CSV table of C-alpha atoms in Angstrom, one decimal:
chain,number,residue,atom,x,y,z
A,209,UNK,CA,0.0,0.0,0.0
A,210,UNK,CA,1.3,3.5,-0.8
A,211,UNK,CA,2.7,5.3,2.2
A,212,UNK,CA,0.4,8.4,1.8
A,213,UNK,CA,-2.8,6.1,1.6
A,214,UNK,CA,-1.6,4.1,4.6
A,215,UNK,CA,-0.8,7.2,6.7
A,216,UNK,CA,-4.3,8.5,6.0
A,217,UNK,CA,-5.8,5.2,6.9
A,218,UNK,CA,-3.9,5.0,10.2
A,219,UNK,CA,-4.8,8.6,11.1
A,220,UNK,CA,-8.6,7.9,10.3
A,221,UNK,CA,-8.6,4.8,12.5
A,222,UNK,CA,-7.2,6.7,15.5
A,223,UNK,CA,-9.8,9.6,14.9
A,224,UNK,CA,-12.6,6.9,15.1
A,225,UNK,CA,-11.4,6.3,18.6
A,226,UNK,CA,-11.3,10.1,19.5
A,227,UNK,CA,-7.4,10.1,19.3
A,228,UNK,CA,-5.0,12.3,17.3
A,229,UNK,CA,-1.6,11.2,16.1
A,230,UNK,CA,1.4,13.6,16.1
A,231,UNK,CA,3.2,13.7,12.8
A,232,UNK,CA,6.2,11.8,13.9
A,233,UNK,CA,3.9,9.2,15.6
A,234,UNK,CA,1.9,8.8,12.3
A,235,UNK,CA,5.2,8.5,10.3
A,236,UNK,CA,6.7,5.8,12.6
A,237,UNK,CA,3.5,3.9,12.5
A,238,UNK,CA,3.2,4.0,8.7
A,239,UNK,CA,6.8,2.7,8.4
A,240,UNK,CA,6.1,-0.1,10.9
A,241,UNK,CA,2.9,-1.3,9.0
A,242,UNK,CA,4.4,-1.2,5.5
A,243,UNK,CA,5.1,-4.9,5.6
A,244,UNK,CA,1.8,-6.0,7.0
A,245,UNK,CA,-0.5,-7.8,4.7
A,246,UNK,CA,-3.5,-5.8,3.6
A,247,UNK,CA,-6.0,-8.4,4.7
A,248,UNK,CA,-4.6,-8.2,8.3
A,249,UNK,CA,-4.0,-4.5,8.4
A,250,UNK,CA,-7.3,-3.5,9.9
A,251,UNK,CA,-7.0,-6.0,12.8
A,252,UNK,CA,-3.3,-5.0,13.4
A,253,UNK,CA,-4.2,-1.2,13.6
A,254,UNK,CA,-7.1,-2.2,15.9
A,255,UNK,CA,-4.8,-4.1,18.3
A,256,UNK,CA,-2.2,-1.2,18.3
A,257,UNK,CA,-5.1,1.2,19.1
A,258,UNK,CA,-6.2,-1.1,21.9
A,259,UNK,CA,-2.6,-1.1,23.3
A,260,UNK,CA,-2.5,2.6,23.2
A,261,UNK,CA,-5.8,3.1,25.1
A,262,UNK,CA,-4.4,0.8,27.9
A,263,UNK,CA,-1.7,3.3,28.5
A,264,UNK,CA,-2.3,6.2,30.9
A,265,UNK,CA,-3.1,9.0,28.5
A,266,UNK,CA,-3.0,12.6,29.6
A,267,UNK,CA,-4.7,13.9,26.5
A,268,UNK,CA,-6.1,12.5,23.2
A,269,UNK,CA,-2.9,13.8,21.4
A,270,UNK,CA,-0.7,10.6,21.0
A,271,UNK,CA,3.0,11.0,21.0
A,272,UNK,CA,5.5,8.6,19.2
A,273,UNK,CA,6.8,7.1,22.4
A,274,UNK,CA,3.3,5.9,23.2
A,275,UNK,CA,2.8,4.4,19.8
A,276,UNK,CA,6.3,2.7,20.0
A,277,UNK,CA,5.3,1.0,23.3
A,278,UNK,CA,2.0,-0.2,21.7
A,279,UNK,CA,3.7,-1.6,18.6
A,280,UNK,CA,6.3,-3.4,20.8
A,281,UNK,CA,3.6,-5.0,23.0
A,282,UNK,CA,1.6,-6.2,19.9
A,283,UNK,CA,4.8,-7.7,18.4
A,284,UNK,CA,5.7,-9.4,21.6
A,285,UNK,CA,2.3,-11.0,21.9
A,286,UNK,CA,2.9,-12.8,18.6
A,287,UNK,CA,6.4,-14.0,19.7
A,288,UNK,CA,5.3,-15.4,23.0
A,289,UNK,CA,2.2,-17.4,21.9
A,290,UNK,CA,3.9,-20.8,22.1
A,291,UNK,CA,4.7,-20.2,25.8
A,292,UNK,CA,1.0,-19.9,26.6
A,293,UNK,CA,-0.3,-23.3,25.9
A,294,UNK,CA,-1.1,-24.3,29.4
A,295,UNK,CA,-1.4,-22.0,32.5
A,296,UNK,CA,-3.0,-22.3,35.9
A,297,UNK,CA,-4.0,-18.9,37.3
A,298,UNK,CA,-4.7,-18.5,41.1
A,299,UNK,CA,-7.3,-16.1,42.3
A,300,UNK,CA,-4.8,-13.5,43.4
A,301,UNK,CA,-3.3,-13.3,39.9
A,302,UNK,CA,-6.6,-12.6,38.1
A,303,UNK,CA,-6.3,-9.0,36.5
A,304,UNK,CA,-8.8,-6.4,37.7
A,305,UNK,CA,-10.6,-4.3,35.1
A,306,UNK,CA,-13.0,-1.5,36.1
A,307,UNK,CA,-15.7,-0.4,33.7
A,308,UNK,CA,-15.5,3.3,32.8
A,309,UNK,CA,-19.0,4.4,31.8
A,310,UNK,CA,-17.7,7.7,30.2
A,311,UNK,CA,-15.3,5.9,27.9
A,312,UNK,CA,-17.5,2.8,27.7
A,313,UNK,CA,-14.4,0.8,28.2
A,314,UNK,CA,-12.8,-1.6,30.8
A,315,UNK,CA,-9.7,0.0,32.3
A,316,UNK,CA,-7.0,-1.8,34.1
A,317,UNK,CA,-6.8,-1.0,37.8
A,318,UNK,CA,-3.6,1.0,37.4
A,319,UNK,CA,-5.5,3.6,35.1
A,320,UNK,CA,-8.3,4.1,37.9
A,321,UNK,CA,-8.2,5.8,41.3
A,322,UNK,CA,-9.0,2.5,43.0
A,323,UNK,CA,-6.5,1.4,45.6
A,324,UNK,CA,-4.8,-2.1,45.2
A,325,UNK,CA,-6.9,-4.8,46.7
A,326,UNK,CA,-6.5,-5.9,50.3
A,327,UNK,CA,-7.8,-8.9,52.3
A,328,UNK,CA,-8.9,-6.5,55.0
A,329,UNK,CA,-11.4,-4.6,52.8
A,330,UNK,CA,-12.7,-1.1,53.6
A,331,UNK,CA,-16.3,0.2,53.6
A,332,UNK,CA,-15.7,1.5,50.1
A,333,UNK,CA,-14.7,-1.9,48.9
A,334,UNK,CA,-18.0,-3.3,50.0
A,335,UNK,CA,-19.9,-0.7,48.2
A,336,UNK,CA,-17.8,-1.0,45.1
A,337,UNK,CA,-18.5,-4.8,45.1
A,338,UNK,CA,-22.2,-4.3,44.3
A,339,UNK,CA,-21.7,-1.2,42.2
A,340,UNK,CA,-19.3,-3.0,39.9
A,341,UNK,CA,-21.5,-6.1,39.6
A,342,UNK,CA,-24.4,-3.8,38.6
A,343,UNK,CA,-22.4,-1.8,36.2
A,344,UNK,CA,-21.2,-4.9,34.3
A,345,UNK,CA,-24.7,-6.2,34.0
A,346,UNK,CA,-26.1,-2.8,33.0
A,347,UNK,CA,-23.6,-2.2,30.1
A,348,UNK,CA,-24.2,-5.8,29.0
A,349,UNK,CA,-27.9,-5.4,29.1
A,350,UNK,CA,-27.9,-2.0,27.2
A,351,UNK,CA,-26.1,-3.8,24.3
A,352,UNK,CA,-28.8,-6.6,24.0
A,353,UNK,CA,-30.9,-6.2,20.9
A,354,UNK,CA,-34.1,-5.9,23.0
A,355,UNK,CA,-32.7,-2.7,24.8
A,356,UNK,CA,-30.8,-1.0,22.0
A,357,UNK,CA,-32.7,1.9,20.5
A,358,UNK,CA,-34.2,1.4,17.0
A,359,UNK,CA,-32.3,2.9,14.0
A,360,UNK,CA,-33.7,6.2,12.6
A,361,UNK,CA,-36.3,5.3,9.9
A,362,UNK,CA,-36.8,1.8,11.3
A,363,UNK,CA,-40.2,0.1,10.8
A,364,UNK,CA,-42.7,1.1,13.7
A,365,UNK,CA,-43.2,-2.6,14.7
A,366,UNK,CA,-39.3,-2.8,15.5
A,367,UNK,CA,-39.6,0.2,17.9
A,368,UNK,CA,-42.6,-1.3,19.7
A,369,UNK,CA,-40.6,-4.5,20.4
A,370,UNK,CA,-37.8,-2.6,22.1
A,371,UNK,CA,-37.5,-1.9,25.8
A,372,UNK,CA,-36.0,1.0,27.8
A,373,UNK,CA,-34.2,0.5,31.2
A,374,UNK,CA,-35.3,3.0,33.9
A,375,UNK,CA,-33.5,3.8,37.1
A,376,UNK,CA,-35.1,3.7,40.6
A,377,UNK,CA,-34.4,7.4,40.8
A,378,UNK,CA,-36.7,8.0,37.8
A,379,UNK,CA,-39.6,6.1,39.6
A,380,UNK,CA,-39.1,7.9,42.9
A,381,UNK,CA,-39.3,11.4,41.2
A,382,UNK,CA,-42.8,10.7,40.0
A,383,UNK,CA,-45.9,11.4,41.9
A,384,UNK,CA,-48.3,10.0,39.3
A,385,UNK,CA,-48.6,6.4,38.3
A,386,UNK,CA,-45.8,5.1,36.1
A,387,UNK,CA,-47.0,2.2,33.9
A,388,UNK,CA,-45.1,-0.7,32.4
A,389,UNK,CA,-41.5,0.0,33.2
A,390,UNK,CA,-38.5,-2.4,33.4
A,391,UNK,CA,-35.8,-1.7,36.0
A,392,UNK,CA,-32.4,-3.3,36.6
A,393,UNK,CA,-31.7,-3.7,40.3
A,394,UNK,CA,-30.7,-5.9,43.1
A,395,UNK,CA,-33.3,-7.9,45.3
A,396,UNK,CA,-32.8,-7.0,49.0
A,397,UNK,CA,-34.7,-7.4,52.2
A,398,UNK,CA,-34.2,-4.2,54.2
A,399,UNK,CA,-37.1,-4.9,56.4
A,400,UNK,CA,-38.3,-8.4,57.6
A,401,UNK,CA,-40.6,-9.9,55.2
A,402,UNK,CA,-40.5,-6.9,52.7
A,403,UNK,CA,-38.4,-7.0,49.6
A,404,UNK,CA,-36.9,-4.0,48.0
A,405,UNK,CA,-35.2,-3.3,44.6
A,406,UNK,CA,-31.9,-1.4,44.8
A,407,UNK,CA,-29.7,0.3,42.3
A,408,UNK,CA,-27.1,2.9,42.6
A,409,UNK,CA,-29.6,5.7,42.4
A,410,UNK,CA,-32.0,4.6,45.0
A,411,UNK,CA,-34.3,1.8,46.7
A,412,UNK,CA,-37.9,1.1,46.2
A,413,UNK,CA,-40.3,-1.2,48.0
A,414,UNK,CA,-41.7,-4.2,45.9
A,415,UNK,CA,-45.2,-5.5,45.8
A,416,UNK,CA,-44.9,-9.2,44.8
A,417,UNK,CA,-48.5,-10.3,44.9
A,418,UNK,CA,-48.9,-10.6,41.1
A,419,UNK,CA,-45.3,-11.4,40.2
A,420,UNK,CA,-44.1,-14.2,37.9
A,421,UNK,CA,-40.5,-15.5,37.8
A,422,UNK,CA,-38.8,-16.6,34.6
A,423,UNK,CA,-36.3,-19.5,34.8
A,424,UNK,CA,-33.5,-19.3,37.3
A,425,UNK,CA,-32.8,-19.3,41.0
A,426,UNK,CA,-33.8,-15.9,42.3
A,427,UNK,CA,-32.0,-15.1,45.6
A,428,UNK,CA,-31.5,-12.0,47.7
A,429,UNK,CA,-28.5,-9.9,46.3
A,430,UNK,CA,-29.0,-11.2,42.8
A,431,UNK,CA,-29.8,-8.6,40.0
A,432,UNK,CA,-33.0,-8.8,38.1
A,433,UNK,CA,-34.9,-7.0,35.4
A,434,UNK,CA,-38.2,-6.3,37.2
A,435,UNK,CA,-41.2,-5.4,34.9
A,436,UNK,CA,-44.3,-3.7,36.4
A,437,UNK,CA,-45.8,-0.3,37.3
A,438,UNK,CA,-45.0,2.3,40.0
A,439,UNK,CA,-47.6,3.9,42.2
A,440,UNK,CA,-47.6,5.4,45.8
A,441,UNK,CA,-43.9,4.8,46.3
A,442,UNK,CA,-44.3,1.0,45.6
A,443,UNK,CA,-43.2,-0.9,42.6
A,444,UNK,CA,-45.8,-3.4,41.7
A,445,UNK,CA,-44.0,-6.3,39.9
A,446,UNK,CA,-45.6,-8.3,37.1
A,447,UNK,CA,-42.5,-10.4,36.2
A,448,UNK,CA,-38.9,-11.0,37.2
A,449,UNK,CA,-36.3,-12.0,34.7
A,450,UNK,CA,-32.5,-12.2,34.7
A,451,UNK,CA,-30.3,-9.8,32.7
A,452,UNK,CA,-29.6,-11.4,29.3
A,453,UNK,CA,-26.4,-13.3,28.9
A,454,UNK,CA,-23.8,-12.6,26.3
A,455,UNK,CA,-21.5,-15.0,24.4
A,456,UNK,CA,-17.8,-14.5,24.9
A,457,UNK,CA,-17.4,-13.7,21.2
A,458,UNK,CA,-19.9,-10.8,21.3
A,459,UNK,CA,-18.2,-9.3,24.5
A,460,UNK,CA,-14.7,-9.6,22.7
A,461,UNK,CA,-16.0,-8.0,19.5
A,462,UNK,CA,-17.0,-5.0,21.6
A,463,UNK,CA,-13.9,-4.7,23.8
A,464,UNK,CA,-11.2,-6.1,21.6
A,465,UNK,CA,-8.4,-8.3,22.8
A,466,UNK,CA,-8.3,-7.4,26.4
A,467,UNK,CA,-7.0,-10.3,28.5
A,468,UNK,CA,-9.8,-10.3,31.2
A,469,UNK,CA,-9.0,-13.9,32.2
A,470,UNK,CA,-5.4,-13.7,33.3
A,471,UNK,CA,-2.2,-15.5,32.6
A,472,UNK,CA,1.1,-14.5,31.0
A,473,UNK,CA,-0.4,-13.4,27.6
A,474,UNK,CA,-0.7,-9.6,27.2
A,475,UNK,CA,-3.8,-10.0,25.0
A,476,UNK,CA,-6.7,-12.5,24.9
A,477,UNK,CA,-5.6,-16.0,23.8
A,478,UNK,CA,-8.9,-16.2,21.9
A,479,UNK,CA,-7.2,-14.1,19.2
A,480,UNK,CA,-4.3,-16.5,18.6
A,481,UNK,CA,-4.5,-18.6,15.4
A,482,UNK,CA,-1.4,-20.6,16.5
A,483,UNK,CA,-2.9,-21.7,19.8
A,484,UNK,CA,-6.2,-22.5,18.1
A,485,UNK,CA,-4.4,-24.7,15.5
A,486,UNK,CA,-2.5,-26.5,18.4
A,487,UNK,CA,-5.7,-27.1,20.2
A,488,UNK,CA,-7.4,-28.7,17.2
A,489,UNK,CA,-4.4,-30.8,16.3
A,490,UNK,CA,-3.9,-32.2,19.8
A,491,UNK,CA,-6.9,-34.6,19.8
A,492,UNK,CA,-5.4,-36.6,22.6
A,493,UNK,CA,-5.7,-33.8,25.2
A,494,UNK,CA,-7.8,-34.9,28.1
A,495,UNK,CA,-8.6,-33.4,31.5
A,496,UNK,CA,-9.9,-35.5,34.4
A,497,UNK,CA,-11.9,-33.7,37.1
A,498,UNK,CA,-12.7,-35.3,40.5
A,499,UNK,CA,-14.2,-33.6,43.5
A,500,UNK,CA,-14.3,-34.5,47.2
A,501,UNK,CA,-11.2,-36.6,47.1
A,502,UNK,CA,-11.3,-37.9,50.7
A,503,UNK,CA,-7.8,-39.0,51.2
A,504,UNK,CA,-8.4,-40.2,54.8
A,505,UNK,CA,-10.7,-43.0,53.5
A,506,UNK,CA,-9.1,-46.3,52.4
A,507,UNK,CA,-11.8,-47.0,49.7
A,508,UNK,CA,-11.1,-43.7,48.1
A,509,UNK,CA,-7.3,-44.3,47.9
A,510,UNK,CA,-8.1,-47.8,46.5
A,511,UNK,CA,-10.3,-46.3,43.8
A,512,UNK,CA,-7.6,-43.6,43.0
A,513,UNK,CA,-5.2,-46.6,42.6
A,514,UNK,CA,-7.7,-48.2,40.1
A,515,UNK,CA,-8.0,-44.8,38.2
A,516,UNK,CA,-4.3,-44.3,37.9
A,517,UNK,CA,-3.8,-47.8,36.8
A,518,UNK,CA,-6.4,-47.5,34.1
A,519,UNK,CA,-4.9,-44.2,32.8
A,520,UNK,CA,-1.2,-45.2,33.1
A,521,UNK,CA,-1.1,-46.4,29.4
A,522,UNK,CA,-2.7,-43.2,28.0
A,523,UNK,CA,-2.1,-40.5,30.8
A,524,UNK,CA,-4.5,-37.4,30.7
A,525,UNK,CA,-3.1,-33.9,30.1
A,526,UNK,CA,-4.0,-33.1,33.6
A,527,UNK,CA,-5.7,-34.5,36.7
A,528,UNK,CA,-7.7,-31.9,38.6
A,529,UNK,CA,-8.4,-33.0,42.2
A,530,UNK,CA,-10.8,-30.8,44.3
A,531,UNK,CA,-11.3,-30.9,48.0
A,532,UNK,CA,-12.5,-31.5,50.5
A,533,UNK,CA,-9.4,-33.8,51.1
A,534,UNK,CA,-10.7,-35.0,54.4
A,535,UNK,CA,-14.2,-36.6,55.2
A,536,UNK,CA,-14.0,-35.0,58.7
A,537,UNK,CA,-12.7,-31.4,57.9
A,538,UNK,CA,-12.4,-30.2,61.6
A,539,UNK,CA,-10.4,-31.4,64.5
A,540,UNK,CA,-7.2,-30.9,66.4
A,541,UNK,CA,-5.3,-33.6,64.4
A,542,UNK,CA,-6.4,-32.3,61.0
A,543,UNK,CA,-3.1,-30.9,59.8
A,544,UNK,CA,-1.1,-34.1,60.6
A,545,UNK,CA,-3.9,-36.2,59.2
A,546,UNK,CA,-3.8,-34.2,55.9
A,547,UNK,CA,0.0,-34.6,55.7
A,548,UNK,CA,-0.3,-38.4,56.0
A,549,UNK,CA,-3.1,-38.4,53.5
A,550,UNK,CA,-1.1,-36.6,50.9
A,551,UNK,CA,1.9,-38.8,51.7
A,552,UNK,CA,-0.3,-41.8,50.9
A,553,UNK,CA,-1.6,-40.2,47.5
A,554,UNK,CA,2.0,-39.3,46.6
A,555,UNK,CA,3.1,-42.9,47.1
A,556,UNK,CA,0.2,-44.1,44.8
A,557,UNK,CA,1.2,-41.6,42.1
A,558,UNK,CA,4.9,-42.6,42.3
A,559,UNK,CA,3.8,-46.2,41.3
A,560,UNK,CA,2.7,-44.7,38.0
A,561,UNK,CA,5.6,-42.7,36.6
A,562,UNK,CA,3.6,-41.5,33.5
A,563,UNK,CA,0.9,-39.8,35.7
A,564,UNK,CA,1.3,-36.2,36.7
A,565,UNK,CA,-1.2,-34.5,39.0
A,566,UNK,CA,-2.2,-30.9,39.7
A,567,UNK,CA,-4.3,-30.3,42.8
A,568,UNK,CA,-5.2,-27.3,45.7
A,569,UNK,CA,-3.5,-26.2,50.2
A,570,UNK,CA,-0.8,-24.7,52.7
A,571,UNK,CA,2.8,-25.4,52.0
A,572,UNK,CA,3.6,-27.0,55.3
A,573,UNK,CA,1.0,-29.6,54.5
A,574,UNK,CA,2.0,-30.1,50.9
A,575,UNK,CA,5.8,-29.9,51.0
A,576,UNK,CA,6.5,-33.7,51.2
A,577,UNK,CA,3.9,-34.2,48.4
A,578,UNK,CA,5.7,-31.7,46.2
A,579,UNK,CA,9.0,-33.4,46.7
A,580,UNK,CA,7.6,-36.6,45.5
A,581,UNK,CA,5.3,-35.3,42.8
A,582,UNK,CA,7.3,-32.2,41.4
A,583,UNK,CA,4.8,-31.5,38.6
A,584,UNK,CA,2.0,-30.9,41.2
A,585,UNK,CA,0.4,-27.4,41.5
A,586,UNK,CA,-1.6,-26.4,44.6
A,587,UNK,CA,-3.7,-23.5,43.8
A,588,UNK,CA,-6.5,-21.2,45.1
A,589,UNK,CA,-10.3,-21.8,45.1
A,590,UNK,CA,-11.6,-20.7,42.7
A,591,UNK,CA,-8.8,-21.0,40.1
A,592,UNK,CA,-8.6,-20.5,36.3
A,593,UNK,CA,-7.0,-22.7,33.7
A,594,UNK,CA,-6.0,-21.5,30.2
A,595,UNK,CA,-5.4,-24.3,27.7
A,596,UNK,CA,-4.5,-23.0,24.2
A,597,UNK,CA,-7.6,-20.7,23.4
A,598,UNK,CA,-9.8,-22.2,26.0
A,599,UNK,CA,-10.6,-20.6,29.3
A,600,UNK,CA,-11.7,-22.8,32.3
A,601,UNK,CA,-13.0,-21.8,35.7
A,602,UNK,CA,-12.8,-24.4,38.6
A,603,UNK,CA,-14.8,-23.6,41.8
A,604,UNK,CA,-15.2,-26.0,44.8
A,605,UNK,CA,-18.3,-25.0,46.6
A,606,UNK,CA,-21.6,-26.6,47.6
A,607,UNK,CA,-23.5,-23.9,45.9
A,608,UNK,CA,-26.6,-25.6,44.3
A,609,UNK,CA,-28.4,-26.5,47.6
A,610,UNK,CA,-27.3,-23.1,49.1
A,611,UNK,CA,-28.9,-21.2,46.3
A,612,UNK,CA,-32.1,-23.3,46.4
A,613,UNK,CA,-32.4,-22.7,50.2
A,614,UNK,CA,-32.1,-19.1,49.8
A,615,UNK,CA,-34.5,-18.6,46.9
A,616,UNK,CA,-37.1,-15.8,47.1
A,617,UNK,CA,-39.4,-18.0,45.1
A,618,UNK,CA,-38.5,-21.8,44.2
A,619,UNK,CA,-38.8,-22.4,40.4
A,620,UNK,CA,-42.1,-23.8,39.4
A,621,UNK,CA,-41.1,-24.6,35.8
A,622,UNK,CA,-40.2,-28.1,34.6
A,623,UNK,CA,-36.7,-27.0,33.8
A,624,UNK,CA,-34.3,-29.1,36.1
A,625,UNK,CA,-32.3,-27.5,38.9
A,626,UNK,CA,-28.9,-27.7,37.1
A,627,UNK,CA,-30.3,-25.7,34.2
A,628,UNK,CA,-31.8,-23.1,36.6
A,629,UNK,CA,-28.4,-23.0,38.4
A,630,UNK,CA,-26.2,-22.5,35.3
A,631,UNK,CA,-28.5,-19.8,33.8
A,632,UNK,CA,-28.4,-18.0,37.2
A,633,UNK,CA,-24.5,-18.0,37.4
A,634,UNK,CA,-24.1,-16.8,33.7
A,635,UNK,CA,-26.8,-14.2,33.9
A,636,UNK,CA,-25.3,-12.8,37.1
A,637,UNK,CA,-21.8,-12.9,35.7
A,638,UNK,CA,-20.6,-14.1,39.1
A,639,UNK,CA,-20.0,-17.4,40.8
A,640,UNK,CA,-21.7,-16.6,44.1
A,641,UNK,CA,-24.7,-14.3,43.6
A,642,UNK,CA,-25.8,-14.7,47.2
A,643,UNK,CA,-26.1,-12.4,50.1
A,644,UNK,CA,-22.7,-11.8,51.9
A,645,UNK,CA,-24.1,-13.4,55.2
A,646,UNK,CA,-24.8,-16.6,53.3
A,647,UNK,CA,-21.7,-16.7,51.1
A,648,UNK,CA,-19.0,-14.2,52.5
A,649,UNK,CA,-16.3,-13.0,50.1
A,650,UNK,CA,-13.2,-10.8,50.5
A,651,UNK,CA,-14.8,-7.6,49.4
A,652,UNK,CA,-11.7,-6.3,47.5
A,653,UNK,CA,-11.3,-9.5,45.7
A,654,UNK,CA,-14.9,-10.0,44.6
A,655,UNK,CA,-13.8,-9.4,41.0
A,656,UNK,CA,-11.9,-12.8,41.0
A,657,UNK,CA,-15.4,-14.5,41.1
A,658,UNK,CA,-16.6,-12.8,37.9
A,659,UNK,CA,-17.7,-15.0,35.1
A,660,UNK,CA,-17.4,-12.3,32.4
A,661,UNK,CA,-16.6,-12.6,29.6
A,662,UNK,CA,-18.3,-16.1,29.7
A,663,UNK,CA,-15.5,-18.8,29.8
A,664,UNK,CA,-15.6,-22.0,27.7
A,665,UNK,CA,-15.8,-24.3,30.6
A,666,UNK,CA,-17.0,-23.9,34.3
A,667,UNK,CA,-16.4,-26.7,36.8
A,668,UNK,CA,-18.7,-26.3,39.8
A,669,UNK,CA,-17.2,-29.1,42.1
A,670,UNK,CA,-20.5,-29.5,44.1
A,671,UNK,CA,-21.8,-32.4,46.2
A,672,UNK,CA,-25.0,-32.1,44.1
A,673,UNK,CA,-25.6,-35.0,41.6
A,674,UNK,CA,-23.3,-34.8,38.6
A,675,UNK,CA,-24.6,-32.8,35.5
A,676,UNK,CA,-23.5,-31.4,32.3
A,677,UNK,CA,-25.3,-28.2,31.0
A,678,UNK,CA,-24.4,-26.0,28.1
A,679,UNK,CA,-25.7,-22.4,28.1
A,680,UNK,CA,-24.5,-19.3,26.1
A,681,UNK,CA,-21.6,-21.2,24.4
A,682,UNK,CA,-20.3,-22.2,27.8
A,683,UNK,CA,-20.1,-25.8,29.1
A,684,UNK,CA,-20.8,-26.1,32.8
A,685,UNK,CA,-20.1,-29.5,34.5
A,686,UNK,CA,-20.3,-30.8,38.0
A,687,UNK,CA,-18.3,-34.0,38.6
A,688,UNK,CA,-20.3,-34.7,41.8
A,689,UNK,CA,-18.9,-35.9,45.1
A,690,UNK,CA,-16.4,-38.8,44.3
A,691,UNK,CA,-17.3,-40.9,47.4
A,692,UNK,CA,-21.0,-40.0,47.5
A,693,UNK,CA,-21.8,-40.5,43.8
A,694,UNK,CA,-20.5,-44.1,43.5
A,695,UNK,CA,-16.9,-42.9,42.5
A,696,UNK,CA,-18.0,-40.9,39.4
A,697,UNK,CA,-15.9,-38.2,37.7
A,698,UNK,CA,-15.8,-36.2,34.6
A,699,UNK,CA,-13.5,-36.3,31.6
A,700,UNK,CA,-13.2,-33.3,29.2
A,701,UNK,CA,-11.7,-33.4,25.8
A,702,UNK,CA,-10.7,-29.7,24.7
A,703,UNK,CA,-10.2,-30.5,21.0
A,704,UNK,CA,-14.0,-31.1,20.4
A,705,UNK,CA,-15.3,-29.6,23.7
A,706,UNK,CA,-17.0,-32.9,24.8
A,707,UNK,CA,-17.5,-34.3,28.2
A,708,UNK,CA,-17.4,-38.0,29.2
A,709,UNK,CA,-19.2,-39.3,32.3
A,710,UNK,CA,-17.0,-41.8,34.0
A,711,UNK,CA,-17.4,-44.1,36.9
A,712,UNK,CA,-15.2,-46.6,38.8
A,713,UNK,CA,-17.2,-49.8,39.1
A,714,UNK,CA,-16.5,-52.5,41.5
A,715,UNK,CA,-14.6,-55.3,40.2
């Protein structure tokens, strides 16, 4: 492409993002892009602009040094692809992005005025926790086809099928009756037996005498789209629904190649053609998920022996063992008991040299195990796993029964509980959409529990019966409790995204 035409194209692309290039910056960029294939040029320019916007900018005038740093970052991301085939990401290593409603972008924590997260959260952290959950769902809902304004000149029928979100402040400012409105807010119970809807602008009491719930598990502290009318300072609800979910591809099309998930890659691994190719070619890749591995029970150790023996000829890529690692989790002798249990497991694994294991605990308990099984990884709960272009979240928590117990209204539809559960998690964009007194979290680290953008696979290691559910291009599986479910577990094949139900039968 001619240099003048390329310079004009680069300048126009930056202007579309509200940025102006200095002459020397445009000249540098034009020279750097001369060798790029014209078919890939648009994507490369977008990636550079994304990298520029990640940097702390004092104005919209872009200097050459800023552009050089962005080009370097983009070229690095191509070179380091091969190193990013498999990564385990602990909760404390998950990057934090904060949504900026003015720029309509997610900004890294370093570009905001938020302090670094601390386990001893402040009152501000607790308020931000709910505000950020709300903001993420609000921007996602506004982008949904039912809530985007009709194009000018569109057919009148198209306009009628559109909805407009109102804030609670809008309702409270009306003295007359307000008919047929939809509000996005959080269900709370500020007074015994009385439910309220809350958003950043205010709180309104709900009248639930005529309400109807759509599918899902509606608990306190979950966010809903409430449809109804407002009169005499009370919002009369006709129906509750969850905010619409959004496939990962749609989110990334809007926000570019930001690496929300974490890991060593500077951009999202979803954009890597090399990793996608490796993923498709490696048909033998296999992940084994086992939950409730009670190492203090002889029968469990015997079954693990059987499992390793069966897999020794064709070992999986990885074993994921989730706790509890003891059938009796409390007691004065627990630490020594866990040490002994892990020693027994290490002895079993060492009998099968082809097997490598990657589980989760405290170093003084696991040090002997690490010496015997050097390829093991003990990580946090929850944790994230990136394999080629696939993103996996693993969470050990007995959540299904907890959410059912805390439902405002138990589902009446024929949809089974796992489907209700999965829809709730993905709609809320969060692993634990429960009140903090039911499911406490470290306030400042609440972002590590986000399910946004939607990953490829979520493992909810729950004692509930095993299930496999697909929703919004996301596969959600529960391997079930290993000892309680007749020694069942799940096997996942990443190349074709299939799940195999497995069980160790008595010989």
